[in-house]
Structure formats: structure tokens, C-alpha cells
PDB file of C-alpha atoms in Angstrom:
ATOM      1  CA  MET A 282      27.419 -14.619  -1.831  1.00 87.00           C
ATOM      2  CA  LYS A 283      24.310 -14.369   0.497  1.00 90.00           C
ATOM      3  CA  TYR A 284      21.750 -14.646  -2.262  1.00 92.00           C
ATOM      4  CA  LEU A 285      23.779 -17.755  -3.537  1.00 95.00           C
ATOM      5  CA  HIS A 286      23.629 -19.781  -0.538  1.00 95.00           C
ATOM      6  CA  GLN A 287      20.227 -19.382  -0.036  1.00 96.00           C
ATOM      7  CA  ALA A 288      19.375 -20.018  -3.533  1.00 95.00           C
ATOM      8  CA  LEU A 289      21.371 -23.407  -3.321  1.00 96.00           C
ATOM      9  CA  ILE A 290      19.297 -24.307  -0.252  1.00 96.00           C
ATOM     10  CA  ILE A 291      16.045 -23.507  -2.180  1.00 96.00           C
ATOM     11  CA  SER A 292      17.505 -25.635  -5.235  1.00 96.00           C
ATOM     12  CA  ALA A 293      18.247 -28.371  -3.032  1.00 97.00           C
ATOM     13  CA  VAL A 294      14.672 -28.767  -1.771  1.00 97.00           C
ATOM     14  CA  THR A 295      13.445 -28.396  -5.405  1.00 96.00           C
ATOM     15  CA  PHE A 296      15.812 -31.142  -6.564  1.00 97.00           C
ATOM     16  CA  ALA A 297      14.840 -33.499  -3.772  1.00 97.00           C
ATOM     17  CA  ALA A 298      11.235 -33.161  -4.560  1.00 96.00           C
ATOM     18  CA  GLU A 299      11.903 -34.068  -8.254  1.00 96.00           C
ATOM     19  CA  ILE A 300      13.651 -37.138  -6.635  1.00 97.00           C
ATOM     20  CA  VAL A 301      10.411 -37.964  -4.601  1.00 96.00           C
ATOM     21  CA  LYS A 302       8.082 -37.276  -7.643  1.00 96.00           C
ATOM     22  CA  TYR A 303      10.298 -40.015  -9.479  1.00 95.00           C
ATOM     23  CA  LEU A 304      10.267 -42.494  -6.860  1.00 96.00           C
ATOM     24  CA  LEU A 305       6.688 -42.032  -6.015  1.00 93.00           C
ATOM     25  CA  PRO A 306       4.014 -43.173  -8.235  1.00 87.00           C
ATOM     26  CA  LEU A 307       1.673 -40.329  -7.635  1.00 92.00           C
ATOM     27  CA  PRO A 308      -0.048 -37.714  -9.774  1.00 92.00           C
ATOM     28  CA  VAL A 309       1.443 -34.950  -7.733  1.00 93.00           C
ATOM     29  CA  PRO A 310       3.499 -32.375  -9.285  1.00 93.00           C
ATOM     30  CA  ALA A 311       7.221 -31.670  -7.535  1.00 95.00           C
ATOM     31  CA  SER A 312       6.350 -28.251  -6.816  1.00 93.00           C
ATOM     32  CA  ILE A 313       3.964 -29.734  -4.300  1.00 95.00           C
ATOM     33  CA  TYR A 314       6.230 -32.282  -2.948  1.00 96.00           C
ATOM     34  CA  GLY A 315       9.099 -29.111  -2.784  1.00 96.00           C
ATOM     35  CA  LEU A 316       6.349 -26.877  -0.746  1.00 95.00           C
ATOM     36  CA  LEU A 317       5.776 -29.748   1.678  1.00 96.00           C
ATOM     37  CA  LEU A 318       9.282 -30.760   2.141  1.00 96.00           C
ATOM     38  CA  LEU A 319      10.311 -27.088   2.915  1.00 96.00           C
ATOM     39  CA  PHE A 320       7.623 -26.691   5.275  1.00 95.00           C
ATOM     40  CA  VAL A 321       8.848 -29.625   6.925  1.00 96.00           C
ATOM     41  CA  LEU A 322      12.232 -28.522   7.218  1.00 96.00           C
ATOM     42  CA  LEU A 323      11.206 -25.046   8.372  1.00 95.00           C
ATOM     43  CA  LYS A 324       8.649 -26.545  11.063  1.00 95.00           C
ATOM     44  CA  THR A 325      11.528 -28.965  12.302  1.00 96.00           C
ATOM     45  CA  GLY A 326      14.407 -26.187  12.417  1.00 94.00           C
ATOM     46  CA  ALA A 327      16.456 -28.145   9.938  1.00 96.00           C
ATOM     47  CA  VAL A 328      16.320 -25.019   7.831  1.00 95.00           C
ATOM     48  CA  ARG A 329      15.542 -21.581   9.267  1.00 95.00           C
ATOM     49  CA  LEU A 330      13.515 -18.953   7.723  1.00 94.00           C
ATOM     50  CA  SER A 331      16.409 -16.377   7.936  1.00 94.00           C
ATOM     51  CA  GLN A 332      18.520 -18.915   5.634  1.00 95.00           C
ATOM     52  CA  ILE A 333      16.324 -18.796   2.960  1.00 95.00           C
ATOM     53  CA  GLU A 334      14.155 -15.750   3.476  1.00 95.00           C
ATOM     54  CA  ASP A 335      15.929 -12.950   1.194  1.00 96.00           C
ATOM     55  CA  ALA A 336      16.154 -15.351  -1.804  1.00 95.00           C
ATOM     56  CA  GLY A 337      12.704 -16.294  -1.176  1.00 94.00           C
ATOM     57  CA  ASN A 338      11.586 -12.582  -1.417  1.00 94.00           C
ATOM     58  CA  LEU A 339      13.623 -12.140  -4.583  1.00 93.00           C
ATOM     59  CA  LEU A 340      11.732 -14.921  -6.057  1.00 92.00           C
ATOM     60  CA  LEU A 341       8.342 -13.600  -4.918  1.00 91.00           C
ATOM     61  CA  GLU A 342       9.079 -10.362  -6.321  1.00 93.00           C
ATOM     62  CA  LEU A 343      10.008 -11.909  -9.687  1.00 91.00           C
ATOM     63  CA  MET A 344       6.891 -14.195  -9.803  1.00 88.00           C
ATOM     64  CA  PRO A 345       4.677 -11.825 -12.161  1.00 87.00           C
ATOM     65  CA  LEU A 346       7.329 -11.536 -14.643  1.00 88.00           C
ATOM     66  CA  LEU A 347       7.528 -15.303 -14.893  1.00 82.00           C
ATOM     67  CA  LEU A 348       4.222 -15.554 -15.687  1.00 82.00           C
ATOM     68  CA  VAL A 349       4.295 -13.392 -18.614  1.00 84.00           C
ATOM     69  CA  PRO A 350       5.449 -16.427 -21.063  1.00 83.00           C
ATOM     70  CA  ALA A 351       2.272 -18.415 -19.774  1.00 79.00           C
ATOM     71  CA  SER A 352       0.129 -15.586 -20.493  1.00 79.00           C
ATOM     72  CA  VAL A 353       1.110 -14.703 -23.845  1.00 83.00           C
ATOM     73  CA  SER A 354       1.375 -18.496 -25.030  1.00 81.00           C
ATOM     74  CA  PHE A 355      -2.618 -18.515 -23.796  1.00 77.00           C
ATOM     75  CA  LEU A 356      -2.999 -15.418 -26.139  1.00 80.00           C
ATOM     76  CA  THR A 357      -1.629 -17.206 -28.827  1.00 83.00           C
ATOM     77  CA  VAL A 358      -4.232 -20.235 -28.785  1.00 82.00           C
ATOM     78  CA  LEU A 359      -7.109 -18.034 -28.021  1.00 79.00           C
ATOM     79  CA  ASP A 360      -8.713 -18.620 -31.241  1.00 81.00           C
ATOM     80  CA  THR A 361      -8.615 -22.341 -30.810  1.00 81.00           C
ATOM     81  CA  ILE A 362     -10.183 -22.018 -27.531  1.00 80.00           C
ATOM     82  CA  GLN A 363     -12.621 -19.566 -28.162  1.00 84.00           C
ATOM     83  CA  VAL A 364     -15.609 -22.147 -28.141  1.00 84.00           C
ATOM     84  CA  MET A 365     -14.679 -22.894 -24.461  1.00 86.00           C
ATOM     85  CA  LEU A 366     -13.909 -19.536 -23.091  1.00 84.00           C
ATOM     86  CA  LEU A 367     -17.205 -18.551 -21.533  1.00 89.00           C
ATOM     87  CA  PRO A 368     -17.342 -21.759 -19.671  1.00 89.00           C
ATOM     88  CA  VAL A 369     -13.973 -21.579 -18.791  1.00 84.00           C
ATOM     89  CA  LEU A 370     -14.206 -18.140 -17.537  1.00 88.00           C
ATOM     90  CA  ILE A 371     -17.237 -18.800 -15.581  1.00 94.00           C
ATOM     91  CA  MET A 372     -15.696 -21.699 -14.070  1.00 94.00           C
ATOM     92  CA  GLY A 373     -12.612 -19.909 -13.042  1.00 91.00           C
ATOM     93  CA  LEU A 374     -14.770 -16.860 -11.574  1.00 95.00           C
ATOM     94  CA  ILE A 375     -16.655 -19.584  -9.345  1.00 97.00           C
ATOM     95  CA  GLY A 376     -13.686 -21.286  -8.406  1.00 95.00           C
ATOM     96  CA  THR A 377     -11.819 -17.913  -7.476  1.00 95.00           C
ATOM     97  CA  ILE A 378     -15.046 -16.766  -5.443  1.00 97.00           C
ATOM     98  CA  ALA A 379     -15.097 -20.237  -3.644  1.00 97.00           C
ATOM     99  CA  VAL A 380     -11.547 -20.262  -2.801  1.00 96.00           C
ATOM    100  CA  MET A 381     -11.707 -16.766  -1.667  1.00 97.00           C
ATOM    101  CA  TYR A 382     -14.809 -17.561   0.872  1.00 97.00           C
ATOM    102  CA  ILE A 383     -13.275 -20.768   2.013  1.00 97.00           C
ATOM    103  CA  THR A 384     -10.227 -19.095   2.975  1.00 96.00           C
ATOM    104  CA  GLY A 385     -11.747 -16.168   4.457  1.00 96.00           C
ATOM    105  CA  GLN A 386     -13.904 -18.427   6.559  1.00 96.00           C
ATOM    106  CA  VAL A 387     -11.319 -20.914   7.676  1.00 95.00           C
ATOM    107  CA  SER A 388      -9.120 -17.654   8.665  1.00 94.00           C
ATOM    108  CA  GLN A 389     -11.846 -16.087  10.700  1.00 94.00           C
ATOM    109  CA  ARG A 390     -12.205 -19.516  12.425  1.00 93.00           C
ATOM    110  CA  LEU A 391      -8.525 -19.974  13.150  1.00 91.00           C
ATOM    111  CA  ILE A 392      -8.424 -16.512  14.393  1.00 91.00           C
ATOM    112  CA  ARG A 393     -11.386 -16.983  16.664  1.00 90.00           C
ATOM    113  CA  ARG A 394     -10.052 -20.197  17.930  1.00 86.00           C
ATOM    114  CA  GLY A 395      -6.593 -18.483  18.537  1.00 79.00           C
ATOM    115  CA  GLY A 396      -8.017 -15.644  20.596  1.00 68.00           C
ATOM    116  CA  LYS A 397     -10.202 -18.182  22.703  1.00 68.00           C
ATOM    117  CA  GLU A 398      -6.880 -20.078  23.343  1.00 63.00           C
ATOM    118  CA  ARG A 399      -5.024 -17.142  24.689  1.00 60.00           C
ATOM    119  CA  SER A 400      -7.800 -15.953  26.747  1.00 58.00           C
ATOM    120  CA  HIS A 401      -7.643 -19.237  28.744  1.00 58.00           C
ATOM    121  CA  GLU A 402      -3.754 -19.003  29.364  1.00 57.00           C
TER     122      GLU A 402
END
């Protein structure tokens, strides 16, 4: 029953995100609206983490399984995109390295800044 209640909360946020996407004429996926909406709800305390944590963890555990159909469908069109495969792989590699580098730099700066703020207290 606990999982059902938590799944209903997550589903309600997802539904609200779909409505926002329908109402706003921006090229933003509903999933992004959903993430932002859930973030705001968690930060304001309208939804507590304990109210969705178990169902969220279950969804995270199932995520690799949910990506299998997308990977298989990619393999079915491999011969069609073979001409573009090398540039796509290079862009993917460069993009991944850039994201890892930038994320690491931002994380390090936030950690250093957090340590300085705590030492002033």
C-alpha cells in the first residue's frame, strides 16, 4: 500500500507536468517540467522525501531495465546510421567527457565554498 501511495504522488506530479507542457508553448519535455515541479515541491515541504523515497528508489533500480527497448531499437537501425556512426560516437565521447569535467569542477567549487562558509560560523 505504501508503494501505491508513493507511486500516486509521483504520477500526480508527472500528470501536472504534462498539463504544464500542454499549456506552455516552450520546446521543453514534460519530464523536465516534472523534475522542476518535484524539486519545488520537495524544497517547499509540500511533499516530504519520505512520502516518495521508496517508490523513487524502486524506479531507479528499474531504470536500466527500462532502457533496454531503446537500446535494442537503436541496434535495429544500425545499418541505416552506419554512415554517421563515427561522428556520433566522437560527439558522444566528447560530450560525456565535457559533462564529467564540468560536473567535477562545479562539485569541487561547491564543496570548497561549503567548507569556507562552515568555518566562518
